[in-house]
Amino acid sequence: MNNIHAFQRKLLMERSVPGRIGSILPDLDVPKQNLPRPELLRDNLDFPELSEPEIVRYFTNLSRLNFSIDTNFYPLGSCTMKYNPKINDEIAFSPGYAGLHPNQPIDEVQGALTILYRLQGYLREITGMSGVSLAPLAGAQGELAGVLMMRRYLMDNGQEQRLKMLIPDSAHGTNPASAKMAGFNVVSVPTDDSGNTNLEALRAEATNDLAGIMITLPSTLGLFDKNIVEICNIIHQAGGLVYADGANMNALLGQVKIGDLGFDVMHLNLHKTFSTPHGGGGPGAGPVAVKSILEPYLPAPIIGLNQEPNEKHYYLESPNKSIGKLAAFHGNFGVLVRAYVYIRSLGDYGLKQISENAVLNANYIKEKLKGYYNLPFDRNCMHEVVFSATKHKDKGVNGLSISKRLLDYGFHAPTMYFPLTVDEALLIEPTETESKETLDLFIETMKSIDQEAQSQPDLVHDAPHNTPIRRLDEAKAAREPDLRWSRPEEP
Amino acid sequence: MPVPDTSFFQSHYIPNTPSQQQEMLDAIGVNSIDDLFSDIPAKHRHPTLDIPHPMSEIDLKFQLMALGLKNSNLEQNACFLGAGAYNHFSPSIVKPILTRGEFLTSYTPYQAEASQGTLQVAYEFQSLISNLMDMDVANDGMYDGATSFAEAALMACRVTKRDEIYVLDTINPVYREVIETYALPQKLKIYTLPAKNPILPATAACLLVQYPNFHGNIEDLALYKRQTEDAGALLVVSADPIAMGMLKPPGEFGADIVTGEGQGLGVPISYGGPYVGLFCTRKKFVRQMPGRIVGRTNDSEGKTGYVLTLQTREQHIRRERATSNICTSQALLALAATITMAAVGKTGFRQLSELNYHKAHYAASLIEKLPGFSLPLEGEFFNEFVVKCPTNPSTINKRLLANEIIGGLDISSSMPDCMLIAVTEMNTEPQITALVTTLAEFGS
Ligand SMILES: Cc1ncc(COP(=O)(O)O)c(C=O)c1O
């Protein structure tokens, strides 16, 4: 038997053969110049030597080891793994957009600025806020921008002692990490038995060192906090500001505006709600939107418009009290273009249907699976539903095993062990781009895994069986870190 | 308020038809989709949404391609603009691989068994970037070159348990702004030192150096290494990966953290993003490193596989005690860089680097001879240099653009009448001649 799999997975440096080349570069067409002093020059560069066909086959075969939206259903909670429209990529990669240098004078890039300006406007409209900056490069950077604005606003109002940031215990890890980077102290607030924020605990923290709260809406439990307006009021009355983590906006598009509920600042994840491809871990974009009191603090650049008599002229500006630059240029432009195309192709009608179908699909799964898996919050969910995989723990089958068993059946795993507050959490988000047929197959699969857990627990416990590799030794990876290829020692 | 009826519209991205939706509602046991939203305060339901109506693919493409033509792009114009983003070679194989759905539309590889492709690419990226910079380890990428540099400064403060960041006056001024955005809220202090003869106090956490610097000059890393060593501080270098094809890499000088902008490695220039930040360090500091790291291990049957590792540094485990808040990063662009490094390869990378060098030096030598023009800075440079012009650089750039040339960056606010010109392997001899000929029209 040959070992084609091992051959396909040999690393670039292990495949390298001296003398092969992967691209032909042009000859030097100008006179050769004097090289710098020899002590400034490098002697050797350990890079692969490979021909083009083998490089293409290598990467193509690697790609086939991945699950992806184009090939699989991803019920991955809080990640909104929806279909990524191809026209978005086509426009973003076209030379009129992909071929622009970020330092070109603004007169040369008016088409690009037109898109950014309009996108700012659409996001303002969708969120019900008064100002938007497209600068943040991902959700976490949007959070950082948001909490930095809160900090500066409080300082400018003589409230620098306000350093306590409340964060519900169900929040995503980036929330506390971002708050800390902005200089705040993080205090966790508990969730009550019905999945809403515990108001009593919240009131107890509403002291004069309170900076504000970061709330994910809907929460990462997939629930719309029934007391949300009350929460905003409590925080405001105590002199704090209210931040919305809008990573879960897929549930709310066109249904409610976050700004109307009383929030002061929020971010959006365009690589979730607005369909830009996740790329195996980025790029993303995390625009921040704010009420007017925070507008002067927005991160640079903002796109402005001069209405001249017979011409529109767009320009880049820095708001007068801006928290500054978050990155070298103007945001993840290619991602912003994709989101713009998405909004235009769906339009007002389509945006509302996204949230309707996302919520409908999640509730359908919830209803169909609740007799089989433990449902900690039995109420209408939003775009995602959380189950607790505790039923078969005595047989050694937990959330992890169920997730891995799903891979055997060709479905990506749900988000597992998050939120941290739910024992053996399995967070399932179907999105609106999945058909009822796919959902039904998923539901049947989840039911048969439940069956298997009773009748053949080892089968589930030892999953996955059908993936390119089995479960990996993560402890070894952390204990003896092997983080790069190294040339084997000469014998 | 009455709910507007938009049910006549069916998006091509939404498969379920009204009759399927009805079946699902029946299964759930509610009357309407609206009932599912009952937790939202009624007062705020159904806001107006002032967004244009849906558009067909044909109309959208037509409109957006037309809008794109309003921009002057690098396919139609010769480009001599740099300052942090460059017009470099991107092999034809990059885009077809990048746009394979299996890479493009996959999630962050938390489920290792379903993500071996992405994970192995990350390990390749870490390997090649560490080789390029001659460092022990690299992570799987940061947002961009500027944020990598800023995060490196934060990391240096954690490692040394000091709070003073020293920055040379020759780094990219925008990078400097980003460092301030990241560092000042954490009560860290930032000081500027002259590159000429910096004196680093013994309380410094780190010295930040750009290599080549903002003006294109090759900084004396050996000198800065001696100074950081004497001060017990870390040497943090932001290096241009393309220059590393020929220049001695920062690791050889003993740099402690090396960052960089990975855009030059075949990533579309795309008006400033998405790019990928490079981040390397020494083995002993790896647990203070921000960002994702992929490690090699084996599965339960002994097969080699790759997995996210050292995750206890990261926000999803450590929350407010994480080394950074970064989560979604720029993995797809790390893939573009990996493909480019593989395709350009060992000998090609040296050649690529030297093409930049010779072309830039040739252009500089011609411009220097033009009446009214001069090169105000001394010292060795790589592919970028400052030119002092006889008149306002923005005036010159307008004329250049009329001749289908995108000129250098106008830096007259910091150096009067000066322009920063970059020349890469993409600039041909006729382009360089056209640049010089147009510039000559301004001479005295
Ligand atoms: C609820 C929530 N908030 C914030 C984030 C962070 O966003 P990003 O990964 O783009 O930084 C995520 C996703 O990862 C999330 O699910």
CSV table of N, CA and C in Angstrom, one decimal, chain B residues 21-71:
chain,number,residue,atom,x,y,z
B,21,GLN,N,-41.7,27.8,5.6
B,21,GLN,CA,-41.7,28.6,6.8
B,21,GLN,C,-43.0,28.3,7.6
B,22,GLN,N,-44.1,28.2,6.9
B,22,GLN,CA,-45.3,27.9,7.6
B,22,GLN,C,-45.2,26.5,8.3
B,23,GLU,N,-44.7,25.5,7.6
B,23,GLU,CA,-44.5,24.2,8.2
B,23,GLU,C,-43.7,24.3,9.5
B,24,MET,N,-42.6,25.1,9.4
B,24,MET,CA,-41.8,25.2,10.6
B,24,MET,C,-42.5,25.9,11.7
B,25,LEU,N,-43.2,26.9,11.4
B,25,LEU,CA,-44.0,27.6,12.4
B,25,LEU,C,-45.0,26.7,13.1
B,26,ASP,N,-45.6,25.8,12.3
B,26,ASP,CA,-46.6,24.9,12.9
B,26,ASP,C,-45.8,23.9,13.8
B,27,ALA,N,-44.7,23.5,13.4
B,27,ALA,CA,-43.9,22.6,14.2
B,27,ALA,C,-43.5,23.2,15.6
B,28,ILE,N,-43.2,24.5,15.5
B,28,ILE,CA,-42.8,25.2,16.7
B,28,ILE,C,-44.1,25.5,17.6
B,29,GLY,N,-45.2,25.7,16.9
B,29,GLY,CA,-46.5,26.0,17.6
B,29,GLY,C,-46.7,27.4,17.8
B,30,VAL,N,-46.3,28.3,16.9
B,30,VAL,CA,-46.6,29.7,17.0
B,30,VAL,C,-47.3,30.1,15.7
B,31,ASN,N,-48.0,31.2,15.7
B,31,ASN,CA,-48.7,31.6,14.5
B,31,ASN,C,-47.9,32.3,13.5
B,32,SER,N,-46.9,33.1,13.9
B,32,SER,CA,-46.2,33.9,12.9
B,32,SER,C,-44.8,34.0,13.4
B,33,ILE,N,-43.9,34.4,12.4
B,33,ILE,CA,-42.5,34.7,12.8
B,33,ILE,C,-42.5,35.8,13.8
B,34,ASP,N,-43.4,36.7,13.6
B,34,ASP,CA,-43.4,37.9,14.6
B,34,ASP,C,-43.5,37.4,16.0
B,35,ASP,N,-44.2,36.4,16.3
B,35,ASP,CA,-44.4,35.9,17.7
B,35,ASP,C,-43.0,35.5,18.3
B,36,LEU,N,-42.1,35.1,17.4
B,36,LEU,CA,-40.8,34.6,17.9
B,36,LEU,C,-40.0,35.8,18.5
B,37,PHE,N,-40.4,37.0,18.1
B,37,PHE,CA,-39.7,38.2,18.5
B,37,PHE,C,-40.3,38.9,19.7
B,38,SER,N,-41.2,38.1,20.4
B,38,SER,CA,-42.0,38.8,21.4
B,38,SER,C,-41.2,39.3,22.6
B,39,ASP,N,-40.0,38.9,22.8
B,39,ASP,CA,-39.2,39.4,23.9
B,39,ASP,C,-38.7,40.9,23.6
B,40,ILE,N,-38.8,41.3,22.4
B,40,ILE,CA,-38.3,42.7,22.1
B,40,ILE,C,-39.5,43.6,22.5
B,41,PRO,N,-39.2,44.7,23.2
B,41,PRO,CA,-40.2,45.6,23.6
B,41,PRO,C,-41.0,46.1,22.4
B,42,ALA,N,-42.4,46.0,22.5
B,42,ALA,CA,-43.2,46.2,21.3
B,42,ALA,C,-43.0,47.6,20.8
B,43,LYS,N,-42.7,48.6,21.7
B,43,LYS,CA,-42.6,49.9,21.3
B,43,LYS,C,-41.4,50.1,20.3
B,44,HIS,N,-40.5,49.2,20.3
B,44,HIS,CA,-39.3,49.4,19.5
B,44,HIS,C,-39.3,48.4,18.3
B,45,ARG,N,-40.3,47.6,18.2
B,45,ARG,CA,-40.4,46.7,17.1
B,45,ARG,C,-40.7,47.4,15.7
B,46,HIS,N,-40.3,46.7,14.6
B,46,HIS,CA,-40.6,47.2,13.3
B,46,HIS,C,-40.2,48.7,13.1
B,47,PRO,N,-38.9,49.0,13.3
B,47,PRO,CA,-38.5,50.4,13.0
B,47,PRO,C,-38.5,50.6,11.5
B,48,THR,N,-38.5,51.8,11.1
B,48,THR,CA,-38.4,52.1,9.6
B,48,THR,C,-36.9,51.7,9.3
B,49,LEU,N,-36.7,51.3,8.1
B,49,LEU,CA,-35.3,50.9,7.7
B,49,LEU,C,-35.1,51.6,6.3
B,50,ASP,N,-34.4,52.7,6.4
B,50,ASP,CA,-34.2,53.5,5.2
B,50,ASP,C,-32.9,53.0,4.4
B,51,ILE,N,-33.1,51.9,3.8
B,51,ILE,CA,-32.0,51.2,3.0
B,51,ILE,C,-32.6,51.0,1.6
B,52,PRO,N,-31.8,51.2,0.5
B,52,PRO,CA,-32.4,51.0,-0.8
B,52,PRO,C,-32.9,49.6,-1.0
B,53,HIS,N,-33.9,49.4,-1.9
B,53,HIS,CA,-34.5,48.1,-2.2
B,53,HIS,C,-33.4,47.2,-2.8
B,54,PRO,N,-33.7,45.9,-2.8
B,54,PRO,CA,-32.8,44.9,-3.3
B,54,PRO,C,-32.4,45.2,-4.7
B,55,MET,N,-31.2,44.7,-5.1
B,55,MET,CA,-30.8,44.9,-6.5
B,55,MET,C,-30.4,43.6,-7.1
B,56,SER,N,-30.6,43.5,-8.4
B,56,SER,CA,-30.2,42.3,-9.1
B,56,SER,C,-28.7,42.2,-9.3
B,57,GLU,N,-28.2,41.1,-9.5
B,57,GLU,CA,-26.8,40.9,-9.6
B,57,GLU,C,-26.2,41.7,-10.9
B,58,ILE,N,-27.0,41.7,-11.9
B,58,ILE,CA,-26.6,42.4,-13.1
B,58,ILE,C,-26.5,43.9,-12.8
B,59,ASP,N,-27.5,44.5,-12.2
B,59,ASP,CA,-27.4,45.9,-11.9
B,59,ASP,C,-26.3,46.3,-11.0
B,60,LEU,N,-26.2,45.4,-10.0
B,60,LEU,CA,-25.2,45.7,-8.9
B,60,LEU,C,-23.8,45.7,-9.5
B,61,LYS,N,-23.5,44.7,-10.3
B,61,LYS,CA,-22.2,44.6,-10.9
B,61,LYS,C,-21.9,45.7,-11.8
B,62,PHE,N,-22.9,46.1,-12.6
B,62,PHE,CA,-22.8,47.2,-13.5
B,62,PHE,C,-22.4,48.5,-12.8
B,63,GLN,N,-23.2,48.7,-11.7
B,63,GLN,CA,-23.0,50.0,-11.0
B,63,GLN,C,-21.7,50.0,-10.3
B,64,LEU,N,-21.3,48.9,-9.7
B,64,LEU,CA,-20.1,48.9,-8.9
B,64,LEU,C,-18.8,48.8,-9.8
B,65,MET,N,-18.9,48.2,-10.9
B,65,MET,CA,-17.7,48.2,-11.8
B,65,MET,C,-17.5,49.7,-12.3
B,66,ALA,N,-18.6,50.3,-12.6
B,66,ALA,CA,-18.6,51.7,-13.0
B,66,ALA,C,-18.0,52.6,-11.9
B,67,LEU,N,-18.4,52.4,-10.7
B,67,LEU,CA,-17.8,53.2,-9.6
B,67,LEU,C,-16.4,52.9,-9.4
B,68,GLY,N,-16.0,51.6,-9.6
B,68,GLY,CA,-14.6,51.3,-9.5
B,68,GLY,C,-13.7,52.0,-10.5
B,69,LEU,N,-14.3,52.3,-11.7
B,69,LEU,CA,-13.5,53.0,-12.7
B,69,LEU,C,-13.2,54.4,-12.4
B,70,LYS,N,-13.9,54.9,-11.4
B,70,LYS,CA,-13.7,56.3,-10.9
B,70,LYS,C,-12.3,56.4,-10.2
B,71,ASN,N,-11.8,55.2,-9.8
B,71,ASN,CA,-10.6,55.2,-9.1
B,71,ASN,C,-9.4,55.0,-10.1
